[in-house]
XYZ file of C-alpha atoms in Angstrom:
684
model
C 5.855 -0.628 -42.495
C 4.265 2.799 -42.621
C 3.902 5.078 -39.603
C 1.684 8.140 -39.405
C 3.482 11.399 -38.739
C 0.379 13.424 -37.839
C 0.254 15.507 -34.722
C -0.648 13.585 -31.581
C -3.885 14.445 -29.727
C -3.651 16.498 -26.588
C -4.554 15.408 -23.070
C -8.293 15.799 -23.785
C -8.138 13.648 -26.901
C -8.627 16.591 -29.336
C -6.617 16.794 -32.508
C -4.415 19.864 -32.122
C -3.836 20.127 -35.874
C -7.543 20.932 -36.483
C -7.834 23.572 -33.806
C -7.907 26.823 -35.807
C -8.821 28.978 -32.853
C -5.450 28.634 -31.162
C -2.814 27.574 -33.707
C 0.382 26.428 -32.155
C 3.386 28.498 -33.149
C 5.545 26.654 -35.644
C 8.979 25.880 -34.269
C 11.718 27.793 -36.001
C 14.725 25.867 -37.183
C 17.904 27.966 -37.147
C 19.371 25.693 -39.810
C 16.400 25.910 -42.185
C 18.185 28.099 -44.798
C 21.318 25.962 -44.754
C 19.244 22.809 -45.103
C 17.343 24.310 -48.061
C 20.562 25.288 -49.814
C 22.106 21.842 -49.364
C 19.138 19.734 -50.467
C 18.567 21.894 -53.583
C 22.187 21.682 -54.669
C 23.993 19.009 -56.654
C 25.024 17.269 -53.360
C 21.512 17.242 -51.903
C 20.467 13.787 -53.094
C 23.809 12.203 -52.149
C 23.661 13.782 -48.681
C 20.152 12.501 -48.013
C 21.096 9.041 -49.277
C 23.936 8.900 -46.736
C 21.618 10.097 -43.980
C 19.040 7.434 -44.842
C 21.794 4.829 -44.798
C 22.659 5.890 -41.218
C 19.010 5.587 -40.138
C 18.747 2.102 -41.611
C 21.975 1.007 -39.902
C 20.734 2.342 -36.561
C 17.428 0.495 -36.932
C 19.262 -2.751 -37.689
C 21.577 -2.284 -34.707
C 18.688 -1.708 -32.299
C 16.911 -4.728 -33.797
C 19.999 -6.851 -33.000
C 19.993 -5.479 -29.444
C 16.321 -6.371 -29.041
C 16.945 -9.877 -30.318
C 19.792 -10.491 -27.855
C 17.833 -8.974 -24.980
C 14.834 -11.102 -25.917
C 17.023 -14.215 -25.913
C 18.407 -13.363 -22.468
C 14.962 -12.705 -21.032
C 13.615 -15.912 -22.532
C 16.502 -17.955 -21.103
C 16.036 -16.293 -17.710
C 12.292 -16.936 -17.790
C 12.708 -20.589 -18.763
C 15.426 -21.087 -16.148
C 13.302 -19.477 -13.450
C 10.316 -21.649 -14.350
C 12.462 -24.769 -14.285
C 13.945 -23.783 -10.924
C 10.487 -23.184 -9.455
C 9.219 -26.510 -10.747
C 12.183 -28.488 -9.401
C 12.125 -26.638 -6.088
C 8.406 -27.249 -5.648
C 8.845 -30.953 -6.325
C 11.822 -31.195 -3.961
C 10.445 -29.186 -1.044
C 7.386 -31.435 -0.751
C 9.481 -34.485 0.017
C 9.166 -35.883 3.538
C 12.778 -35.065 4.455
C 12.006 -31.331 4.298
C 9.996 -29.124 6.626
C 6.245 -28.870 6.258
C 3.645 -26.729 7.960
C 3.823 -22.938 7.627
C 7.285 -23.175 6.087
C 6.062 -25.349 3.206
C 3.039 -23.132 2.625
C 5.175 -19.974 2.526
C 7.778 -21.656 0.340
C 5.124 -22.646 -2.189
C 3.866 -19.053 -2.248
C 7.438 -17.857 -2.853
C 7.795 -20.188 -5.847
C 4.379 -19.058 -7.103
C 5.536 -15.435 -7.001
C 8.651 -16.397 -8.954
C 6.550 -18.267 -11.507
C 4.466 -15.145 -12.112
C 7.690 -13.166 -12.502
C 8.869 -15.760 -15.024
C 5.608 -15.364 -16.968
C 6.131 -11.609 -17.047
C 9.653 -12.160 -18.351
C 8.391 -14.523 -21.069
C 5.796 -11.970 -22.206
C 8.475 -9.263 -22.198
C 10.776 -11.461 -24.301
C 7.975 -12.143 -26.801
C 7.276 -8.415 -27.156
C 10.943 -7.665 -27.749
C 11.121 -10.384 -30.406
C 8.122 -8.890 -32.229
C 9.742 -5.445 -32.103
C 12.921 -6.996 -33.541
C 10.987 -8.408 -36.495
C 9.156 -5.099 -37.078
C 12.439 -3.205 -37.182
C 13.976 -5.679 -39.613
C 10.944 -5.289 -41.904
C 11.224 -1.510 -41.632
C 14.915 -1.603 -42.484
C 14.213 -3.826 -45.507
C 11.556 -1.428 -46.839
C 13.808 1.569 -46.277
C 16.632 -0.193 -48.081
C 14.456 -0.829 -51.161
C 13.273 2.773 -51.204
C 16.826 4.021 -50.892
C 17.991 1.909 -53.822
C 15.119 3.175 -56.022
C 15.691 6.828 -55.305
C 19.412 6.414 -55.512
C 19.049 5.132 -59.059
C 16.431 7.742 -60.013
C 17.876 10.816 -58.357
C 21.526 10.189 -59.116
C 20.725 9.210 -62.720
C 18.912 12.515 -63.290
C 21.820 14.418 -61.766
C 24.264 12.464 -63.907
C 22.298 13.134 -67.134
C 22.342 16.854 -66.508
C 26.056 16.711 -65.711
C 26.786 14.806 -68.934
C 24.724 17.260 -71.024
C 26.529 20.226 -69.526
C 29.876 18.570 -70.184
C 28.935 18.014 -73.871
C 27.802 21.617 -74.080
C 31.115 22.864 -72.728
C 33.026 20.679 -75.198
C 30.942 21.973 -78.141
C 31.514 25.544 -77.040
C 35.266 24.977 -76.897
C 35.256 23.633 -80.497
C 33.042 26.463 -81.657
C 35.336 29.083 -80.099
C 38.409 27.538 -81.774
C 36.862 27.528 -85.280
C 35.610 31.061 -84.857
C 39.123 32.223 -83.974
C 40.612 30.512 -87.071
C 37.942 32.050 -89.268
C 38.637 35.472 -87.820
C 42.325 35.177 -88.624
C 41.617 34.020 -92.197
C 39.124 36.823 -92.783
C 41.353 39.609 -91.456
C 44.411 38.428 -93.427
C 46.396 37.375 -90.406
C 47.701 34.198 -91.949
C 50.961 32.704 -93.210
C 52.268 33.446 -96.713
C 52.034 30.803 -99.394
C 49.349 28.394 -100.400
C 47.345 26.155 -98.144
C 47.384 22.514 -99.079
C 44.252 20.481 -98.746
C 43.302 16.887 -99.578
C 42.592 17.785 -103.142
C 45.586 20.011 -103.616
C 46.511 23.569 -102.827
C 43.712 25.989 -101.836
C 43.456 29.649 -102.316
C 42.828 32.069 -99.492
C 39.245 32.600 -100.573
C 38.554 28.881 -100.618
C 40.140 28.438 -97.199
C 38.080 31.282 -95.720
C 34.898 29.808 -97.196
C 35.627 26.387 -95.674
C 36.258 27.902 -92.219
C 33.032 29.825 -92.428
C 31.061 26.645 -93.117
C 32.721 24.909 -90.170
C 32.007 27.817 -87.859
C 28.392 27.881 -88.877
C 28.072 24.097 -88.281
C 29.791 24.392 -84.852
C 27.521 27.277 -83.917
C 24.441 25.230 -84.752
C 25.734 22.260 -82.701
C 26.649 24.434 -79.730
C 23.243 26.141 -79.792
C 21.517 22.767 -79.858
C 23.506 21.440 -76.896
C 22.830 24.603 -74.903
C 19.121 24.217 -75.454
C 19.272 20.536 -74.427
C 21.256 21.319 -71.252
C 18.877 24.108 -70.322
C 15.869 21.854 -70.772
C 17.328 19.024 -68.712
C 18.508 21.379 -65.955
C 15.119 22.985 -65.801
C 13.468 19.573 -65.562
C 15.944 18.522 -62.840
C 15.424 21.630 -60.767
C 11.690 21.779 -61.166
C 10.720 18.115 -60.985
C 13.315 15.342 -60.642
C 15.468 16.734 -57.817
C 12.550 17.944 -55.643
C 10.830 14.587 -56.066
C 13.963 12.666 -55.032
C 14.689 15.017 -52.129
C 11.123 14.824 -50.814
C 11.009 11.055 -51.154
C 14.336 10.624 -49.351
C 13.289 13.036 -46.589
C 10.044 11.083 -46.119
C 11.960 7.812 -45.919
C 14.366 9.273 -43.356
C 11.538 10.666 -41.220
C 9.616 7.401 -41.425
C 12.642 5.340 -40.457
C 13.621 7.654 -37.615
C 10.055 7.901 -36.313
C 9.616 4.140 -36.400
C 12.921 3.603 -34.591
C 11.981 6.182 -31.954
C 8.578 4.581 -31.519
C 10.146 1.151 -30.993
C 12.536 2.603 -28.418
C 9.604 4.221 -26.628
C 7.795 0.884 -26.640
C 10.970 -0.739 -25.273
C 11.070 1.757 -22.409
C 7.367 1.225 -21.744
C 7.740 -2.567 -21.753
C 10.643 -2.317 -19.287
C 8.561 -0.182 -16.968
C 5.670 -2.606 -17.295
C 7.955 -5.559 -16.518
C 9.412 -3.927 -13.418
C 6.004 -2.720 -12.263
C 4.475 -6.171 -12.727
C 7.319 -7.831 -10.845
C 7.071 -5.201 -8.135
C 3.352 -5.799 -7.754
C 4.014 -9.528 -7.570
C 6.554 -9.014 -4.801
C 4.590 -6.326 -2.967
C 0.946 -5.968 -4.147
C -0.963 -2.765 -3.533
C -3.318 -2.956 -0.592
C -6.910 -2.371 -1.668
C -10.102 -2.019 0.265
C -10.629 -5.767 0.420
C -7.469 -6.940 2.121
C -8.576 -10.561 2.167
C -8.759 -10.872 -1.615
C -5.318 -9.376 -2.214
C -2.342 -11.743 -2.550
C 0.298 -11.477 0.121
C 3.625 -9.760 -0.527
C 6.884 -11.667 -0.525
C 7.808 -10.120 2.825
C 4.468 -11.121 4.350
C 4.835 -14.633 2.979
C 8.284 -15.064 4.513
C 7.325 -13.473 7.812
C 4.333 -15.814 8.040
C 6.692 -18.727 8.780
C 6.082 -19.800 12.382
C 9.072 -21.866 13.495
C 7.662 -22.547 16.933
C 4.356 -23.772 15.530
C 6.062 -26.006 12.946
C 8.316 -27.515 15.582
C 5.418 -28.032 17.979
C 3.246 -29.657 15.314
C 6.055 -31.912 14.154
C 7.016 -33.072 17.620
C 3.393 -33.507 18.705
C 2.759 -35.743 15.686
C 4.981 -38.347 17.365
C 2.996 -38.309 20.615
C 1.551 -41.745 19.917
C 5.034 -43.154 19.419
C 6.527 -42.121 22.774
C 8.099 -45.203 24.458
C 7.618 -46.064 28.093
C 9.703 -44.073 30.573
C 12.995 -45.765 31.496
C 14.147 -46.000 35.108
C 16.233 -43.184 36.512
C 19.924 -43.211 35.636
C 22.331 -42.737 38.507
C 26.039 -42.189 38.543
C 28.015 -44.583 40.751
C 31.660 -43.872 41.226
C 34.019 -46.822 41.026
C 35.643 -47.808 44.296
C 39.094 -47.568 42.704
C 38.667 -43.805 42.296
C 37.476 -43.209 45.863
C 39.912 -41.081 47.939
C 42.284 -42.829 50.302
C 43.359 -41.706 53.740
C 47.084 -42.344 53.258
C 49.164 -39.235 54.040
C 51.493 -37.852 51.445
C 54.023 -35.100 51.458
C 52.995 -33.857 48.011
C 50.343 -31.118 48.050
C 47.145 -31.741 46.088
C 46.749 -29.846 42.850
C 44.200 -27.107 42.885
C 41.177 -28.064 40.773
C 40.850 -25.841 37.777
C 37.124 -25.606 38.362
C 37.863 -23.864 41.692
C 38.662 -20.161 41.513
C 41.950 -18.875 42.925
C 42.105 -17.095 46.225
C 41.651 -13.740 44.517
C 38.187 -14.703 43.148
C 36.129 -13.796 46.204
C 34.727 -10.362 45.587
C 31.239 -11.899 45.668
C 31.858 -13.607 49.039
C 31.828 -12.231 52.531
C 34.907 -12.212 54.758
C 36.064 -15.687 55.807
C 34.659 -16.926 59.050
C 36.991 -17.593 61.894
C 38.121 -21.187 61.801
C 39.457 -21.763 65.230
C 38.482 -25.416 65.046
C 39.750 -28.074 62.705
C 37.457 -26.912 59.918
C 39.205 -26.984 56.533
C 39.221 -24.009 54.125
C 36.755 -25.792 51.852
C 34.416 -26.457 54.760
C 34.764 -22.875 55.848
C 33.751 -21.724 52.410
C 30.815 -24.074 52.087
C 29.429 -22.954 55.432
C 28.737 -19.416 54.194
C 26.366 -18.120 51.499
C 28.022 -17.930 48.054
C 26.431 -14.641 47.014
C 27.019 -12.826 50.275
C 28.463 -9.408 49.488
C 31.748 -8.260 50.982
C 31.945 -5.351 53.381
C 32.560 -1.932 51.831
C 36.173 -1.972 52.924
C 36.864 -5.064 50.815
C 34.772 -4.132 47.778
C 36.940 -3.812 44.640
C 34.269 -4.135 41.947
C 34.527 -0.566 40.624
C 35.727 -0.141 37.034
C 37.395 3.052 35.923
C 38.349 4.657 32.615
C 41.899 5.286 33.767
C 43.242 2.156 35.407
C 42.176 -1.023 37.155
C 42.606 -1.737 40.841
C 46.068 -2.679 42.032
C 47.024 -6.319 42.452
C 47.097 -7.398 46.061
C 49.552 -10.005 47.243
C 49.379 -11.599 50.625
C 52.669 -12.658 52.121
C 51.572 -13.522 55.642
C 52.071 -16.938 57.083
C 48.553 -18.156 56.479
C 48.477 -17.867 52.659
C 51.062 -18.194 49.910
C 49.213 -17.697 46.662
C 50.807 -16.569 43.436
C 48.649 -14.216 41.397
C 49.567 -14.447 37.790
C 48.158 -12.822 34.692
C 45.839 -15.024 32.642
C 48.527 -15.876 30.145
C 51.684 -15.832 32.193
C 52.638 -19.277 30.888
C 53.072 -22.481 32.843
C 53.528 -21.988 36.585
C 56.602 -22.867 38.505
C 57.100 -26.411 39.722
C 55.305 -27.073 42.998
C 57.298 -27.265 46.176
C 57.696 -30.811 47.387
C 56.650 -31.839 50.845
C 54.399 -28.914 51.607
C 51.403 -30.151 53.591
C 47.928 -29.313 52.403
C 46.182 -27.885 55.437
C 44.267 -24.838 56.546
C 47.391 -22.784 57.272
C 49.339 -23.213 54.056
C 48.020 -23.076 50.479
C 50.321 -23.635 47.550
C 49.174 -23.278 43.945
C 49.740 -26.452 41.965
C 48.261 -27.999 38.851
C 47.411 -25.895 35.815
C 47.866 -22.125 36.270
C 44.767 -20.323 37.476
C 43.246 -17.043 36.280
C 44.614 -13.776 37.564
C 42.956 -11.346 39.897
C 40.125 -9.401 38.284
C 39.034 -5.899 39.284
C 35.952 -7.122 41.121
C 37.647 -9.995 42.980
C 39.471 -9.880 46.301
C 41.877 -12.341 47.787
C 40.494 -12.664 51.297
C 37.946 -15.456 50.935
C 38.890 -19.117 50.774
C 38.528 -21.038 47.520
C 35.147 -22.611 46.868
C 35.017 -26.236 45.930
C 32.042 -27.874 44.312
C 33.452 -31.198 43.255
C 35.550 -32.520 46.167
C 33.737 -34.058 49.145
C 34.473 -32.589 52.540
C 36.058 -35.767 53.838
C 38.704 -35.824 51.080
C 42.039 -34.990 52.702
C 44.491 -37.172 50.835
C 46.718 -35.203 48.440
C 47.075 -36.078 44.799
C 50.489 -36.073 43.170
C 51.078 -33.275 40.633
C 52.777 -35.646 38.276
C 49.536 -37.507 37.581
C 49.218 -37.530 33.781
C 46.189 -35.893 32.185
C 43.616 -38.151 30.612
C 44.530 -39.120 27.081
C 42.593 -37.307 24.388
C 41.411 -40.141 22.123
C 39.969 -42.114 25.052
C 37.634 -39.310 26.118
C 35.448 -39.097 23.043
C 32.391 -40.714 24.672
C 32.578 -39.304 28.200
C 29.225 -38.582 29.857
C 28.404 -34.875 30.371
C 28.662 -34.852 34.148
C 29.294 -31.098 34.423
C 28.147 -29.530 31.124
C 29.893 -26.357 30.042
C 28.582 -25.663 26.545
C 25.117 -24.157 26.262
C 25.058 -22.788 29.829
C 25.097 -19.081 30.612
C 28.140 -17.439 32.182
C 26.113 -16.709 35.308
C 25.189 -20.386 35.678
C 28.815 -21.456 35.252
C 29.925 -18.826 37.783
C 27.394 -19.948 40.382
C 28.265 -23.614 39.868
C 32.066 -23.488 39.505
C 32.879 -20.247 41.337
C 35.127 -19.081 38.473
C 34.241 -15.767 36.834
C 36.109 -16.858 33.688
C 34.941 -20.327 32.606
C 37.656 -22.963 32.674
C 37.119 -23.774 28.995
C 37.911 -20.142 28.111
C 40.967 -20.140 30.327
C 42.340 -23.453 28.985
C 41.766 -22.473 25.337
C 43.483 -19.109 25.884
C 46.370 -20.902 27.573
C 46.692 -23.443 24.739
C 46.725 -20.754 22.031
C 49.154 -18.588 24.009
C 51.582 -21.483 24.442
C 51.330 -23.143 21.043
C 49.342 -20.977 18.586
C 50.562 -17.376 18.647
C 52.805 -17.950 15.637
C 50.425 -20.241 13.728
C 49.352 -18.499 10.535
C 45.596 -17.902 10.377
C 44.915 -18.733 14.032
C 41.168 -18.207 14.786
C 40.526 -17.857 11.046
C 41.281 -21.454 10.043
C 38.978 -24.195 11.306
C 40.302 -27.197 13.202
C 39.345 -30.828 12.757
C 35.702 -31.258 13.711
C 36.273 -34.682 15.252
C 38.975 -33.213 17.494
C 36.691 -30.339 18.486
C 33.899 -32.764 19.419
C 36.220 -34.918 21.536
C 37.680 -31.923 23.378
C 34.169 -30.578 23.931
C 33.167 -33.906 25.477
C 36.165 -33.673 27.834
C 35.069 -30.250 29.077
C 31.431 -31.286 29.438
C 32.588 -34.257 31.510
C 34.882 -32.438 33.957
C 36.636 -29.241 32.910
C 38.966 -29.388 35.901
C 40.743 -32.451 34.492
C 41.680 -30.741 31.196
C 45.141 -29.230 30.931
C 46.198 -27.697 27.629
C 49.808 -27.206 28.705
C 50.284 -30.646 27.190
C 49.512 -30.444 23.434
C 48.668 -34.153 23.408
C 45.453 -33.276 25.239
C 44.214 -31.413 22.156
C 45.755 -33.806 19.617
C 48.501 -31.290 18.748
C 45.850 -29.346 16.782
C 45.836 -25.793 18.109
C 43.317 -24.728 15.438
C 40.808 -27.085 17.081
C 41.413 -25.277 20.389
C 40.710 -21.925 18.699
C 37.587 -23.368 17.067
C 36.388 -24.749 20.411
C 36.719 -21.310 22.009
C 34.653 -19.691 19.251
C 32.040 -22.473 19.535
C 31.732 -21.881 23.299
C 30.887 -18.228 22.724
C 28.476 -19.076 19.898
C 26.651 -21.611 22.119
C 26.041 -19.106 24.941
C 22.293 -18.533 25.509
C 23.052 -14.818 25.790
C 26.036 -13.385 23.861
C 29.129 -12.341 25.770
C 28.325 -8.657 25.225
C 24.669 -9.428 26.141
C 21.471 -8.755 24.236
C 20.532 -6.118 26.804
C 23.442 -3.858 25.815
C 23.406 -4.762 22.101
C 21.681 -1.571 20.966
C 24.043 0.543 23.087
C 27.124 -1.099 21.553
C 25.828 -0.589 17.995
C 24.918 3.043 18.693
C 28.363 3.688 20.187
C 30.062 2.068 17.182
C 28.334 4.517 14.830
C 30.272 7.436 16.300
C 32.980 8.699 13.926
C 35.048 10.227 16.727
C 37.544 7.611 17.933
C 37.736 8.981 21.504
C 33.972 9.293 21.909
C 33.453 5.805 20.496
C 36.105 4.312 22.817
C 34.745 6.018 25.929
C 31.152 5.073 25.065
C 32.098 1.419 24.644
C 34.158 1.588 27.859
C 31.145 2.826 29.829
C 28.921 0.038 28.480
C 31.595 -2.603 29.181
C 31.828 -1.397 32.786
C 28.088 -2.056 33.150
C 28.332 -5.689 32.015
C 27.637 -8.457 34.539
C 30.719 -9.601 36.430
C 31.237 -12.938 34.601
C 30.818 -11.230 31.231
C 33.224 -8.449 32.176
C 35.857 -10.873 33.490
C 35.601 -13.170 30.462
C 35.727 -10.246 28.029
C 38.790 -8.854 29.800
C 40.658 -12.178 29.651
C 39.731 -12.686 25.980
C 40.646 -9.128 24.977
C 44.081 -9.287 26.626
C 44.651 -12.627 24.888
C 43.607 -11.334 21.456
C 45.884 -8.347 21.981
C 48.772 -10.782 22.405
C 47.681 -12.483 19.186
C 47.847 -9.145 17.331
C 51.327 -8.511 18.721
C 52.432 -11.644 16.848
C 50.573 -10.684 13.655
C 53.826 -10.602 11.693
C 53.887 -14.389 12.056
C 50.194 -15.355 12.303
C 48.825 -12.770 9.814
C 45.949 -11.965 12.182
C 45.821 -8.239 12.837
C 43.165 -6.350 14.755
C 40.826 -6.044 11.758
C 41.001 -9.755 10.947
C 40.261 -10.757 14.541
C 37.382 -8.267 14.709
C 35.829 -9.844 11.605
C 36.103 -13.295 13.202
C 34.864 -12.381 16.704
C 32.343 -9.599 15.896
C 29.298 -11.821 15.243
C 30.612 -14.445 17.704
C 30.699 -12.127 20.730
C 27.645 -9.994 19.872
C 25.323 -12.585 18.369
C 24.276 -12.683 14.714
C 22.047 -15.741 14.401
C 18.569 -14.281 13.877
C 16.673 -11.034 13.717
C 18.041 -7.646 12.646
C 21.516 -8.383 14.041
C 22.563 -9.640 10.596
C 22.200 -6.114 9.230
C 24.621 -4.785 11.880
C 27.553 -7.028 10.918
C 29.717 -4.037 10.014
C 28.957 -2.266 13.289
C 29.644 -5.468 15.260
C 33.077 -5.708 13.687
C 33.708 -2.058 14.520
C 32.812 -2.640 18.182
C 35.356 -5.462 18.556
C 37.971 -3.591 16.502
C 37.678 -0.534 18.785
C 37.957 -2.684 21.924
C 41.071 -4.467 20.619
C 42.742 -1.220 19.553
C 42.145 0.284 23.012
C 42.840 -2.803 25.126
C 44.929 -1.104 27.810
C 42.714 2.002 27.862
C 39.653 -0.143 28.677
C 41.237 -2.934 30.779
C 44.088 -2.773 33.259
C 47.099 -4.981 32.599
C 47.616 -6.314 36.113
């Protein structure tokens, strides 16, 4: 393989080497003299041979790299093509979505197929470059062997001739010295014995003279031969070998550099082609341009696909069935027999302190019961200014009010104060005495007062017979198929508050109670998932009638506290609007981005204070509960960071849209709230 080493044309296409009007200044090499001395010395050929060997080895190494890279690209291209083919065949099956989704999905696979074609072309180019480099290395190797034999042989011949010359000179000098001693008389006394007998001094001197003359002629001949060979080496053989080796080195290095430049260019071309496949440039004719990958994906219309799919079954709609009505069995109807035991307070009814949204109780001078008194007044009637306790402060919450007069005896406990005391026996259930029985109710919240009677939405007004507290809760396994009489999951907190009168939904309260009683020391609580069948059965119990569920008995949740934790997380995930609300989402994220801990805490506190009342009350109860979980982190391994990771997307919403990109900020919001629990919420 031969590459031209001429000067490249300039930007205008003119050959710079032929431009005599403005010759380019030749670059000066500071090592030019040293290079000249080395290459014209005895070690010049050997040095260039070693340098050429390095160039050949480098070319072979890069060729191996290109081969491996080509193999990888080819495997990736073939795998991508196979994946696109299988995906295209699978996505067209009837069990998958069609419509805009199918059209966009096919465009996505088409884009990937074009990327695979680019990769295959790139792999083919790399393989060709690999073969070119191997051919180059083979040619360079043959040239190196030739000039190694030629150049080193010439150097060796000159070295051998000079060695013979030095040996002849040494012999010549020795004979001349012996002759000089014999001629000057500096010799030993007596006769000299030769092969043919004793010699005289004259004969010995004559023999030495002949030997000296013969040695002189031999030495002179060897000197002439050495001079001729050295002159030929310096003038012809060495320069030829040096120039040939330098040309081979330059050719090999230039070819290797050119292949590396082509490799860089092919990489740029591959990335540019893939980039244009993913996001084509927009030309003047927008209609003829293919769509980008982003445009293809964003063209999916979920609403349209759903509407088209459902409407395709319009001709298969069956006739409307008669209306379904609920008829209560006569066995469960209330009786009028008196009993000394007070009725348990329904957990769907709020405690006496949950009346900040109600007006003052009307005077009940007649025989009207507290429930009738409550139902006779508007539910959303605001309290007078003197009774309003809805303000939320950065310093502390409102004080807890306890009423000890003769008309009310209500115990206000914190949300997780544990099971309540046993109910007093024989206390009548009338309008002048109220005793808390049944499962413990939620504590007083900052925006709730204790002056309005408890609302009741499930008991009829004529029900006066008490129910014994010792009535066992419904067994768990038998409640798997209960009808959803009072659905809880999927409703907003405001809807649950207006229906049940409880600012904190009963499902949240019962789950918090169950985890507080039985799950604080369970390792991985809220991180480990419970049994899905248990979760579904417990969910059906709450959707049937949440007031009949009591998690103080672990049998009611199948002794699986992880299912209780999973149910609580599912309730928050199923809310139409997240607990921290979509309205304040941007404010929470912006506050979380503050690096100052105090500023971030106070900013979140201000936004929390502006939440709707049910959201604020539920968040307060959940935060105080999670703080108790972190206090037992030595046993359950769930510290503040772990809980924030679990509840960040759950409480702020991370199903669709850009919320997925804010996962880190969501976790930081919950982490800051949990670390500042008692600075944001009062602990009454």
